[in-house]
CSV table of C-alpha atoms in Angstrom, one decimal:
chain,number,residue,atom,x,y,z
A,1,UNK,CA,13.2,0.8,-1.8
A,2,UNK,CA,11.7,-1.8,0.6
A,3,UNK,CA,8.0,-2.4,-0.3
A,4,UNK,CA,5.4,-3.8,2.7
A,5,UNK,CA,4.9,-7.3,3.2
A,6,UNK,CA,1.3,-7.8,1.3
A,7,UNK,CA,2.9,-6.4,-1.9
A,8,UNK,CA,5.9,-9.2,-1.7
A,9,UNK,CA,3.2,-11.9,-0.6
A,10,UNK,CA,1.4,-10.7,-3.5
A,11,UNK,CA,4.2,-10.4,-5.7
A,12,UNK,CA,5.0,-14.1,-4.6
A,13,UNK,CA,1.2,-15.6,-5.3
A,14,UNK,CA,0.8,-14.3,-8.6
A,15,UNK,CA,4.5,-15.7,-9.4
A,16,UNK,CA,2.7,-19.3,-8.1
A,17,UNK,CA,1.6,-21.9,-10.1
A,18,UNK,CA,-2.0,-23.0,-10.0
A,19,UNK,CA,-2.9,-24.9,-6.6
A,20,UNK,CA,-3.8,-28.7,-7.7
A,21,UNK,CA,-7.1,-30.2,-5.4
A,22,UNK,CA,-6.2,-33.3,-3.4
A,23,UNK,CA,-7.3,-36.4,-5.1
A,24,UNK,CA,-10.1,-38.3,-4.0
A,25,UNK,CA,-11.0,-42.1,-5.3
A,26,UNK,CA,-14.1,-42.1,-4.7
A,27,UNK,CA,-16.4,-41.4,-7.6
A,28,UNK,CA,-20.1,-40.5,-6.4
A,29,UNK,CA,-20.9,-39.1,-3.3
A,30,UNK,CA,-24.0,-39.8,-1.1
A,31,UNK,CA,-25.9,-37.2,1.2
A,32,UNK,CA,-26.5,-37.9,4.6
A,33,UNK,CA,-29.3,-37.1,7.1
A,34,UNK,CA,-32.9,-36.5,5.8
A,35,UNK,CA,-34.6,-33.8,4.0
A,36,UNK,CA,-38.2,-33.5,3.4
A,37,UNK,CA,-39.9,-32.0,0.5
A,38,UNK,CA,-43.4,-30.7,-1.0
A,39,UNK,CA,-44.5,-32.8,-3.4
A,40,UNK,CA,-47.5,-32.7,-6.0
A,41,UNK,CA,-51.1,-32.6,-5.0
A,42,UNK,CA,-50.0,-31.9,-1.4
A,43,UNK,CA,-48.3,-35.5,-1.2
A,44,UNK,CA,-44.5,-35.7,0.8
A,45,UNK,CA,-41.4,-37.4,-0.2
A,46,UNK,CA,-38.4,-38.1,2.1
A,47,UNK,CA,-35.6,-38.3,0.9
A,48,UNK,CA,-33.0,-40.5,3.7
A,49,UNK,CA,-29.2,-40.1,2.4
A,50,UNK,CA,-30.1,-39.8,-1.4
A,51,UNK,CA,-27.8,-40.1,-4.3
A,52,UNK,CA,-27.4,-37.2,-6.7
A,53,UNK,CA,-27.3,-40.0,-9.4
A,54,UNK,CA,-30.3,-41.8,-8.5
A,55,UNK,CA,-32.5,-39.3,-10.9
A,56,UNK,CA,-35.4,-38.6,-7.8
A,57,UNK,CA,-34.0,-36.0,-5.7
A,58,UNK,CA,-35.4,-32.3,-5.8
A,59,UNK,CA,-33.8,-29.1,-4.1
A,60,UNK,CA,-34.7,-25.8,-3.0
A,61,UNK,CA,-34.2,-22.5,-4.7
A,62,UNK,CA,-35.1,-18.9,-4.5
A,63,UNK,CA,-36.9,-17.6,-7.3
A,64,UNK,CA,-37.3,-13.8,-8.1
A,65,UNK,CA,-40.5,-13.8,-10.2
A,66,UNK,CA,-41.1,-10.0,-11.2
A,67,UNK,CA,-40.3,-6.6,-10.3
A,68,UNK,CA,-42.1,-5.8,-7.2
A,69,UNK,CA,-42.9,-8.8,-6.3
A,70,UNK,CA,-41.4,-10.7,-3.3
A,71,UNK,CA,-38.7,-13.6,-3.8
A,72,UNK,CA,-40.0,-17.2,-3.3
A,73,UNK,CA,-38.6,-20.5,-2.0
A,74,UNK,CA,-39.3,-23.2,-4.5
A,75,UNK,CA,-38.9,-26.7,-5.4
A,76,UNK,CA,-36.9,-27.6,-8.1
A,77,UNK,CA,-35.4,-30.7,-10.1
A,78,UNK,CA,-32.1,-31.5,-9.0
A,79,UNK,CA,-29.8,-29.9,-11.6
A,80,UNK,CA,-27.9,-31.9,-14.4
A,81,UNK,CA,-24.4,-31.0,-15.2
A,82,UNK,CA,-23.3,-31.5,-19.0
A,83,UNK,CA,-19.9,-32.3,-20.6
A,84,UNK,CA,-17.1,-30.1,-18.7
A,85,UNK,CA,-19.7,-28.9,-16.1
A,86,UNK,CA,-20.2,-29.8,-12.4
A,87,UNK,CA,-23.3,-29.8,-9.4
A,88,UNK,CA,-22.2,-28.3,-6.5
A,89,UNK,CA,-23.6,-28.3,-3.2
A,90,UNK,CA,-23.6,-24.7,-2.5
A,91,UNK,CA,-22.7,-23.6,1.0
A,92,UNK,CA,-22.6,-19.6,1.1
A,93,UNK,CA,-23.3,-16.6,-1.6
A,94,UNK,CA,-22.7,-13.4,-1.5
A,95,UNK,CA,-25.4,-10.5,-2.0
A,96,UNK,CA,-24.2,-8.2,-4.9
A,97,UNK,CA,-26.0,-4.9,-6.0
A,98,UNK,CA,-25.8,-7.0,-9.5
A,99,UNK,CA,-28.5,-9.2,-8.2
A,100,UNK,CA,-29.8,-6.0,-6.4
A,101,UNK,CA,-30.2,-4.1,-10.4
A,102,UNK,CA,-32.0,-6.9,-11.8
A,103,UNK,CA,-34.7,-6.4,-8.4
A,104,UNK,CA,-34.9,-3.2,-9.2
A,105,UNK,CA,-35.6,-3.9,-13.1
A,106,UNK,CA,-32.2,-1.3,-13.7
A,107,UNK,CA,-30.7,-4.6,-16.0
A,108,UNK,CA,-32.8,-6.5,-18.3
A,109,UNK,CA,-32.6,-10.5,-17.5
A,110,UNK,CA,-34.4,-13.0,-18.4
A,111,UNK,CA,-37.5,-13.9,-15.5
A,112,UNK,CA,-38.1,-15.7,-13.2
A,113,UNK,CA,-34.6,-16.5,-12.3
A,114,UNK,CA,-32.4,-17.9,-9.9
A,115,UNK,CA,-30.2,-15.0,-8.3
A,116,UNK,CA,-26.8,-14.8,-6.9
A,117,UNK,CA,-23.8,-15.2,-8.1
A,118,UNK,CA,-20.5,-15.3,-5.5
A,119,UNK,CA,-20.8,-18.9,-4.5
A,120,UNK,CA,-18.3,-21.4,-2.7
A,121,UNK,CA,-19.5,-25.1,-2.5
A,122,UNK,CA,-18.6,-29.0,-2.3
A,123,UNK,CA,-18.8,-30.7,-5.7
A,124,UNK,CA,-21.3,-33.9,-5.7
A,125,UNK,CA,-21.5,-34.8,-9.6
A,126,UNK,CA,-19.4,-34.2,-12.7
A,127,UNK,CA,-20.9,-33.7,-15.9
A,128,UNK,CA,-20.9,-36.9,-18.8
A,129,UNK,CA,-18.1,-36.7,-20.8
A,130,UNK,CA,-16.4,-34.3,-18.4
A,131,UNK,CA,-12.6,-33.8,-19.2
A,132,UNK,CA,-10.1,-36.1,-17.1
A,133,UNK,CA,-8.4,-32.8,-15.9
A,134,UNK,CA,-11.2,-31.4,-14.8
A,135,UNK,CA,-11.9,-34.2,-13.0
A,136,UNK,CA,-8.8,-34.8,-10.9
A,137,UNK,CA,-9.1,-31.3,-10.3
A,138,UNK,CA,-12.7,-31.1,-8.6
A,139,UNK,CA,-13.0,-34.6,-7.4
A,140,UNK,CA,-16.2,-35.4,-5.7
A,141,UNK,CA,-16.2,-34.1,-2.1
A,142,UNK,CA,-13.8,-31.6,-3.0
A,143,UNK,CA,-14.1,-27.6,-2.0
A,144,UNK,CA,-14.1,-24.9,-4.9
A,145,UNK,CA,-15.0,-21.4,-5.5
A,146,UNK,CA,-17.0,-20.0,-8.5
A,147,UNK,CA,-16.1,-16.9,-9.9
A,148,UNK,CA,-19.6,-15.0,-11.5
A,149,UNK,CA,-17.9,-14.8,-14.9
A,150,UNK,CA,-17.8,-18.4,-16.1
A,151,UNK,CA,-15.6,-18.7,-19.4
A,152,UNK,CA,-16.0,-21.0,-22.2
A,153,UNK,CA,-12.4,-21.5,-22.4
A,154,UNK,CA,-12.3,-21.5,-26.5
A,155,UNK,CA,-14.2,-18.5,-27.5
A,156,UNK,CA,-12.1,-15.5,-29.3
A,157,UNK,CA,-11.4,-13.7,-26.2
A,158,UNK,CA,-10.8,-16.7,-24.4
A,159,UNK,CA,-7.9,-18.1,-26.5
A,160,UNK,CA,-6.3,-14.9,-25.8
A,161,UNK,CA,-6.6,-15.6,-22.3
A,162,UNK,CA,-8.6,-12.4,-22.2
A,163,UNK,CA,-11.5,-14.5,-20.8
A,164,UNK,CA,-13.1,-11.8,-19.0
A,165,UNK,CA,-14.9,-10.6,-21.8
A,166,UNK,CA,-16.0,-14.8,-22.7
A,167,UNK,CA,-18.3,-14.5,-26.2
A,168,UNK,CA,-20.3,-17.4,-25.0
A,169,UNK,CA,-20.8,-16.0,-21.2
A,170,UNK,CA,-22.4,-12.2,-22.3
A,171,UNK,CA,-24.1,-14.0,-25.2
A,172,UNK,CA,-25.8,-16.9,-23.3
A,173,UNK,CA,-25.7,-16.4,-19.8
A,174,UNK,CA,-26.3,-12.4,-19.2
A,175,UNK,CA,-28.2,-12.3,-22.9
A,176,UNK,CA,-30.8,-15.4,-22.4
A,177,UNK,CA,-30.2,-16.7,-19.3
A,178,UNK,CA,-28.6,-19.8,-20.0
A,179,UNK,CA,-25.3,-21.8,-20.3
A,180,UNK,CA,-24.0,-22.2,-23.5
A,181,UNK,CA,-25.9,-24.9,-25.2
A,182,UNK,CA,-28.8,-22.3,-24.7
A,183,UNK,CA,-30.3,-24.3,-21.8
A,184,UNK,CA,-30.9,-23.7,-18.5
A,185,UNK,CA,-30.4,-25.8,-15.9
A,186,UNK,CA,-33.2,-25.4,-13.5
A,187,UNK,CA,-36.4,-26.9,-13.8
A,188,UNK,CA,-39.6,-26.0,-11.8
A,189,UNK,CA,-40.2,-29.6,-9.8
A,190,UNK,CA,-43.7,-31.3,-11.3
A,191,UNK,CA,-44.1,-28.5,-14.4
A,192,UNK,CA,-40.3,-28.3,-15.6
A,193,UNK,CA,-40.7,-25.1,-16.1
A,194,UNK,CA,-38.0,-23.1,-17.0
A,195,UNK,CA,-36.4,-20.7,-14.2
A,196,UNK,CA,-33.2,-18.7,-16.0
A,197,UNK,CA,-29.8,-18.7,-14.4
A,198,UNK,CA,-27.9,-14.8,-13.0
A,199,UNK,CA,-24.7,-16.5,-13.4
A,200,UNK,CA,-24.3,-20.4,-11.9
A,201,UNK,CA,-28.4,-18.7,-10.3
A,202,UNK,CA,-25.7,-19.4,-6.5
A,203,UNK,CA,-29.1,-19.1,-4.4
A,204,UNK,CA,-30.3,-22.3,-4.0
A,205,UNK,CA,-29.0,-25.8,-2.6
A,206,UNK,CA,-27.6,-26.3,-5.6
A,207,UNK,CA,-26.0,-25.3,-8.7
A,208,UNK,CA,-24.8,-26.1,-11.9
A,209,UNK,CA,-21.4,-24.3,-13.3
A,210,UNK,CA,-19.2,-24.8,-16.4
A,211,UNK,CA,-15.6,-26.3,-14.8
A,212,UNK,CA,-13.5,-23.4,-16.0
A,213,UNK,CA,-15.5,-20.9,-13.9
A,214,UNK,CA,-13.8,-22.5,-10.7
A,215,UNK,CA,-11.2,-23.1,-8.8
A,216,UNK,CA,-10.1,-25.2,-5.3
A,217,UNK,CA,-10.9,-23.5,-2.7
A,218,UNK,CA,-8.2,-25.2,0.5
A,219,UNK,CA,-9.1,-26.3,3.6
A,220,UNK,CA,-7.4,-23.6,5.4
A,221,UNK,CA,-10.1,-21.3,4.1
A,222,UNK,CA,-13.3,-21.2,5.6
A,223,UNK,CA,-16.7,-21.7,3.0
A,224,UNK,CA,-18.6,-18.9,4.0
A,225,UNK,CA,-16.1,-15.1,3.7
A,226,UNK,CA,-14.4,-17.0,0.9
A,227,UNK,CA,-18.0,-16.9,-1.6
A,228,UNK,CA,-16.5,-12.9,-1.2
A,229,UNK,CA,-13.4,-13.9,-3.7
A,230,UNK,CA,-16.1,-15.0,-6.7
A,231,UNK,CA,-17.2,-11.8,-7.2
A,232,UNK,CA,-16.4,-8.5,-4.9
A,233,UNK,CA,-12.6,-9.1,-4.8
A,234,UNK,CA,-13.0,-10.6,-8.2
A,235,UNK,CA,-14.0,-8.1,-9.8
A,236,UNK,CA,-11.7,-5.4,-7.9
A,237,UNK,CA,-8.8,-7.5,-8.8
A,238,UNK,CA,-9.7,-7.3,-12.6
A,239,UNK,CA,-10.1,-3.1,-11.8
A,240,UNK,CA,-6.8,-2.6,-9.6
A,241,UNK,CA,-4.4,-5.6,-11.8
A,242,UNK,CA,-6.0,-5.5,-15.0
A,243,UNK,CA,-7.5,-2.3,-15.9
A,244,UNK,CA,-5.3,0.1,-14.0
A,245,UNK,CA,-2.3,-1.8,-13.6
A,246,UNK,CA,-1.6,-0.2,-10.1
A,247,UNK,CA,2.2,0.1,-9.2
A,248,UNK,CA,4.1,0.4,-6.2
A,249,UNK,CA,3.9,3.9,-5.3
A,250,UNK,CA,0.6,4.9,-7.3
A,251,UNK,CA,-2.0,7.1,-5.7
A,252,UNK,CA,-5.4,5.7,-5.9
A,253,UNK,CA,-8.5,6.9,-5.0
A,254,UNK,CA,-11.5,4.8,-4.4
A,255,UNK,CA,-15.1,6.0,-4.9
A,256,UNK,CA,-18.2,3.9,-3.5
A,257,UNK,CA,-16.9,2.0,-0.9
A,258,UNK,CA,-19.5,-1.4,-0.6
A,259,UNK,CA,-18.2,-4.5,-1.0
A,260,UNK,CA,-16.5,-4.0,-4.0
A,261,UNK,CA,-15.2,-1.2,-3.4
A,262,UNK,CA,-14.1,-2.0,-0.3
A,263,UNK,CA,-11.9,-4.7,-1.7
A,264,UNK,CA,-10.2,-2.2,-4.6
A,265,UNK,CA,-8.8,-0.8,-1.2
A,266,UNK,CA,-7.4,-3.8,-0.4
A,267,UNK,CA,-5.9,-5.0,-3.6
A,268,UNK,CA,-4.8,-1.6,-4.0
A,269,UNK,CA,-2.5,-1.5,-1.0
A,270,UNK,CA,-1.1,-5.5,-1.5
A,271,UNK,CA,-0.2,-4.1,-5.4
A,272,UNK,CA,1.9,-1.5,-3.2
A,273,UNK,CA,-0.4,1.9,-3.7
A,274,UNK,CA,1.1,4.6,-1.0
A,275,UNK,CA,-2.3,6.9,-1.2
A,276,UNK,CA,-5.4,5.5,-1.0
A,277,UNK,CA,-8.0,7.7,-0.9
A,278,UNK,CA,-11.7,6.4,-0.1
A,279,UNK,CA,-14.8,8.3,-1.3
A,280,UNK,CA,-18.1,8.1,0.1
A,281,UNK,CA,-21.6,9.3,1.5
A,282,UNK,CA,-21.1,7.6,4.9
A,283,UNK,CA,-19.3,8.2,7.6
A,284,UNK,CA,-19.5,4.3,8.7
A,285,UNK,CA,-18.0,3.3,5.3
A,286,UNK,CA,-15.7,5.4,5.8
A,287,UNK,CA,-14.2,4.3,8.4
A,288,UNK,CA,-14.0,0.9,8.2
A,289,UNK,CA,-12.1,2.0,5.0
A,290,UNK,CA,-9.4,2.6,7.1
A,291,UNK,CA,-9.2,-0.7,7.9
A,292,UNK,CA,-9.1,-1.9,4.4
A,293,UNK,CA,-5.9,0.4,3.5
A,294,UNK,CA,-7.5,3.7,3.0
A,295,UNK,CA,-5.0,6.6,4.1
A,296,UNK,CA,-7.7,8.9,3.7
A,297,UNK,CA,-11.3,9.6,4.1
A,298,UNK,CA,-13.5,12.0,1.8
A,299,UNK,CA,-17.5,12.0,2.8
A,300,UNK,CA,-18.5,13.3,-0.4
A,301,UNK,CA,-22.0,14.9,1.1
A,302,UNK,CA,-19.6,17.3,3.0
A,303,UNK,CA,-17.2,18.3,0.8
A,304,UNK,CA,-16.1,18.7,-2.9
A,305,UNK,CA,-14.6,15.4,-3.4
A,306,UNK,CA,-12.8,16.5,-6.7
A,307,UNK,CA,-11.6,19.6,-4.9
A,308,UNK,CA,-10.3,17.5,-1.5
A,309,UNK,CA,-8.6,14.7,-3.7
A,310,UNK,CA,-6.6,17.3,-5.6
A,311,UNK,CA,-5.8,18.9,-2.5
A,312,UNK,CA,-4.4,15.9,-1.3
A,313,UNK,CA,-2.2,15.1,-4.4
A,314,UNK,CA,-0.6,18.4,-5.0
A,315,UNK,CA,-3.5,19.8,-6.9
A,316,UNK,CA,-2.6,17.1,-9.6
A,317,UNK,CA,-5.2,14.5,-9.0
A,318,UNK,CA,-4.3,10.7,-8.5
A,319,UNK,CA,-3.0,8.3,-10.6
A,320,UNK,CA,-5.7,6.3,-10.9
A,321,UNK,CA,-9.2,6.8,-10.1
A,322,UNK,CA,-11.8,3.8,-9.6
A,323,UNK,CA,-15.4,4.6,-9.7
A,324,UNK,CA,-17.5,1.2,-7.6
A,325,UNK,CA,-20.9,3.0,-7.5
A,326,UNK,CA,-22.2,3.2,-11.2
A,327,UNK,CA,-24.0,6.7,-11.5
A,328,UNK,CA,-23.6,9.8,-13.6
A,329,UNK,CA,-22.4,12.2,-10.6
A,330,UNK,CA,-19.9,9.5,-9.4
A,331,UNK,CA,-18.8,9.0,-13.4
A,332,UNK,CA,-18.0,12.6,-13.8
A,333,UNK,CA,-16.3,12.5,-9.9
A,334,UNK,CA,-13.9,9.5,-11.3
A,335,UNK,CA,-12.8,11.4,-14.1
A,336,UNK,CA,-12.1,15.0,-13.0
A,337,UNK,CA,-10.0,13.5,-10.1
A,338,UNK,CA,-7.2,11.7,-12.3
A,339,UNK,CA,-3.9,13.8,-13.3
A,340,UNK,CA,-3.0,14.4,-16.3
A,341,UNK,CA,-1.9,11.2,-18.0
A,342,UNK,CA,-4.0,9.2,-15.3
A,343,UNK,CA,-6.7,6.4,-15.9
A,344,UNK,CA,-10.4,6.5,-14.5
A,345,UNK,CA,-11.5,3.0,-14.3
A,346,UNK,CA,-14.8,2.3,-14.5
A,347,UNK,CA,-16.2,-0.7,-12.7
A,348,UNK,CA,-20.0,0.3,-11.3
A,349,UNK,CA,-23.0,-0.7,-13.8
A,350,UNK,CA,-25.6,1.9,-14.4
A,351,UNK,CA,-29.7,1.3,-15.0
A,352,UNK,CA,-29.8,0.2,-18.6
A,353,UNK,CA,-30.9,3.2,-21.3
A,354,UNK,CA,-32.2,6.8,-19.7
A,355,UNK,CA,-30.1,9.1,-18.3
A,356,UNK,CA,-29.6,7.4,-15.1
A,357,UNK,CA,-27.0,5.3,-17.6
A,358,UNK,CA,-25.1,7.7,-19.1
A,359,UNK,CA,-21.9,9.5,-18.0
A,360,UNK,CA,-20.6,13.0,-19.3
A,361,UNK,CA,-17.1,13.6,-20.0
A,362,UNK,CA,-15.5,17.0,-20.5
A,363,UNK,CA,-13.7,16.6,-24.1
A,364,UNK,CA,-11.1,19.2,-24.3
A,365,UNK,CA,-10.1,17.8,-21.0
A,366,UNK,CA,-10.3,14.7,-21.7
A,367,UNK,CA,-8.1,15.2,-25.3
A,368,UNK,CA,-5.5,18.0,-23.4
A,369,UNK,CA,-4.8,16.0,-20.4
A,370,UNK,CA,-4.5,12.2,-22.4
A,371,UNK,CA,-7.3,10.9,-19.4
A,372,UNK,CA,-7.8,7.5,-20.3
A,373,UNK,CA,-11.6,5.9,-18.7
A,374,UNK,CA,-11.4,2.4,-18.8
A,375,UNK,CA,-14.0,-0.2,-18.1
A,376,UNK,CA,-13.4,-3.2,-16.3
A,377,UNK,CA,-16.4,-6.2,-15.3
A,378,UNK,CA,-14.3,-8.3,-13.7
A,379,UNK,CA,-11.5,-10.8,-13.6
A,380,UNK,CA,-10.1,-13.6,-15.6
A,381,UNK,CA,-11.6,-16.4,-13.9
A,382,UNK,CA,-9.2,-18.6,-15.3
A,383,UNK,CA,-5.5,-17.4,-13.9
A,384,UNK,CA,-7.1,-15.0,-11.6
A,385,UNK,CA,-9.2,-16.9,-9.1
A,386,UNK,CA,-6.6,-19.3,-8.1
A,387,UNK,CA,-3.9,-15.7,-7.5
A,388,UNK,CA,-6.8,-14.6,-5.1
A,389,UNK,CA,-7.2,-17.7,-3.1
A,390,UNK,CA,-3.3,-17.8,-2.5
A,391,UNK,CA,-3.8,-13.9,-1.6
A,392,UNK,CA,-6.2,-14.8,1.3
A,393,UNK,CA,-4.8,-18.2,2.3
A,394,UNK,CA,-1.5,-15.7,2.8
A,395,UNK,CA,-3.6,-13.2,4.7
A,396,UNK,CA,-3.1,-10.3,2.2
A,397,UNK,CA,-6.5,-10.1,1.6
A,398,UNK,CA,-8.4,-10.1,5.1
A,399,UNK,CA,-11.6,-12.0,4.4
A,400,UNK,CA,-12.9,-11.7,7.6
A,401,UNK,CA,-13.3,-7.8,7.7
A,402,UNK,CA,-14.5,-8.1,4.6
A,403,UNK,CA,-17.6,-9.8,5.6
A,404,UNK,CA,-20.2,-7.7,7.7
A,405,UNK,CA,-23.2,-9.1,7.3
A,406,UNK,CA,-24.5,-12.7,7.6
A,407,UNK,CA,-27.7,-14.1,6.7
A,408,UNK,CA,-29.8,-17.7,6.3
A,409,UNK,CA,-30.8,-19.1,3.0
A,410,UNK,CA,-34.3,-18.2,3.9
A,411,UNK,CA,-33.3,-14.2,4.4
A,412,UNK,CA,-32.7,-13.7,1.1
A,413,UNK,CA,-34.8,-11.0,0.4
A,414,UNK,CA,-34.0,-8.9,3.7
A,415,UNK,CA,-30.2,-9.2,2.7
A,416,UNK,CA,-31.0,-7.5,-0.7
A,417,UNK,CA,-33.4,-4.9,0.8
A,418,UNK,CA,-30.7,-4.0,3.6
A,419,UNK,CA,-28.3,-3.8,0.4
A,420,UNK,CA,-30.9,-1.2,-1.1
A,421,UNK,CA,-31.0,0.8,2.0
A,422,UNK,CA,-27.1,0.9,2.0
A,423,UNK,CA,-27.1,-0.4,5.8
A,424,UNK,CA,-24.5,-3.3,4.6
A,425,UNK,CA,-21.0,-1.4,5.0
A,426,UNK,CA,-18.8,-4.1,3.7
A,427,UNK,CA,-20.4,-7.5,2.2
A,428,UNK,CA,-23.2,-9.5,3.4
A,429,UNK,CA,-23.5,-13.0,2.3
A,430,UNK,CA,-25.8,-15.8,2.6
A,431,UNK,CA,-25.3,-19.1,4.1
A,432,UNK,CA,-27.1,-21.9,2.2
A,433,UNK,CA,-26.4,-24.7,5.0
């Protein structure tokens, strides 16, 4: 049986090795042009071509303070990275309804905070006592791509290369807000104080992010659609590879297609999927589903989802189901569209407590028919990253369709408040420079 092109392509990346970055002799890296900044007391420093090194510069950074109030543009202390960490110059990041449920107060976090979390960027400084590898690596001047889990690389789950589920990342970084000396790395400019980190905290001029959250991003693939890979086709990769192990032939069915989503449709059709079924409210989403790999189209407002999908497969259900929203009605659509024997994959995160964050199941169908729900955060930042850059320098993953929205570094706020009104079909990102 001869499968399509993406699934050999794919087939042929994950067979790959690791890409190694270019090396580069040089060993600090000075900024050009001129940047001027608030200072104290209403006084002004500029700062001509500065070295990261030199211990005076300052950045910018977008600080969300509160529920309900609005995101501000602030000056900050440039970032120090520590042993096996780098600074990155960050050049785009992607708007994520993560960042969107800690607006919203739906995901307790530590406040204020530096959002975002799907960053690509240029590294400018490695940490003291930064490992050799790493070095050569990300040499300074280099591109990379940070995935929003950032794993310790020696925890538990780590060594077992199950480093999606990194002790030190869910205990530090989503539990207090830090990295994992229980510090965080951004400092208020003049008062130091402490502004928490949503990940690497990707929106701002800069950011600090342990090395084994990254990988090279090549030349052949532009800054801005690849931020996309760190977290949106990140985390559908760990779904679609990971979770439910789609093979050629499966039938899948998508529901929520955002940018997430949107990308389980694509994975799903390079892993060889035959039925792809997308599910959502909008007829927009919809059909630019169709260009993603969906072979068919379910507006769930119009019709009984569960009914149509069954319809489709035979009255069975599909083999897998993959739920990209995070809502009880959604939940409960996942699950009673599987076949018997099928997996529901859960990948959408709910408001935390209430009911908003609880799912029901049906037991005695659940137990009769062996349906197995799954959960799945995201990737393994580690082996999987560098498998999706290959992916999209091979043009399996189309990066460019997945992008639908761009906005400047000083849009911030209107990018997440489209996000909330569900006007962004695909992904919108932000482009820091």
């Amino acid at each position: 049986m001869a499968f399509c092109r993406s699934s050999l392509l794919l087939r042929r990346a994950l067979a790959g090795s690791r890409r190694t970055a270019a090396s580069c002799s040089s060993s600090s890296y000075a900024f050009r042009g001129q940047r001027r900044y608030s200072g104290g007391e209403g006084t002004t420093i500029s700062a001509p071509g500065y070295h990261v090194n030199s211990g005076s510069s300052y950045m910018k950074g977008s600080v969300f303070w509160e529920k309900d109030k609005p995101i501000t543009y602030e000056d900050f202390e440039m970032p120090r990275p520590k042993a096996n960490e780098v600074l990155i110059k960050i050049k785009a990041c992607g708007a994520c309804h993560s960042d969107l449920h800690v607006i919203k107060g739906d995901l307790n976090f530590p406040l204020p905070c530096i959002l975002g979390h799907e960053i690509t960027g240029e590294i400018v400084e490695h940490g003291p006592h930064t490992d050799t590898k790493f070095i050569q690596r990300y040499p300074i001047g280099s591109k990379a791509i940070g995935a929003f889990i950032m794993p310790c690389g020696s925890c538990f789950y780590c060594s077992k290369g199950e480093d999606d589920l990194c002790e030190p990342f869910f205990a530090y970084n989503r539990a207090k807000g830090t990295l994992y000396d229980g510090e965080t790395r951004l400092f208020l400019r003049g008062s130091r104080k402490p502004v928490y980190m949503f990940s690497m905290g990707g929106l701002a001029e800069y950011c600090v992010m342990p090395t084994n959250g990254l990988t090279p991003l090549p030349d052949t693939l532009p800054y801005a659609e690849s931020s996309v890979l760190g977290c949106a086709v990140f985390t559908a990769y760990g779904a679609i590879a990971h979770a439910a192990e789609v093979k050629p032939g499966n039938s899948v069915a998508v529901i929520g297609i955002g940018g997430v989503g949107s990308s389980c449709l694509q994975i799903a059709k390079a892993f060889g999927a035959t039925q792809i079924i997308a599910v959502d409210v909008q007829d927009a989403k919809l059909e630019t589903a169709k260009t993603f790999g969906a072979t068919h189209a379910i507006n769930s407002r119009k019709e009984d989802a569960i009914a149509k999908i069954k319809e489709l497969t035979g009255g069975r259900g599909v083999d897998i189901a993959v739920e990209a929203l995070g809502g009880p009605k959604t939940f409960q659509q996942c699950v009673q569209s599987v076949r018997g024997g099928g997996k529901a994959v859960m990948i959408g995160l709910a408001a935390s407590g209430g009911k908003g964050g609880i799912g029901e199941v049906d037991i005695i169908q659940l137990v009769r028919r062996k349906i197995k729900i799954i959960g799945s955060y995201g990737g393994r930042a580690m082996t999987d990253l560098p498998k999706l850059v290959e992916l999209a320098e091979q043009g399996v993953f189309n990066l460019e369709s997945a992008v639908t929205r761009r906005y400047k570094f000083d849009e911030a706020a209107q990018a997440f408040q489209d996000l909330a009104n569900r006007s962004i079909v695909g992904r919108g990102i932000i482009e820091i420079v």
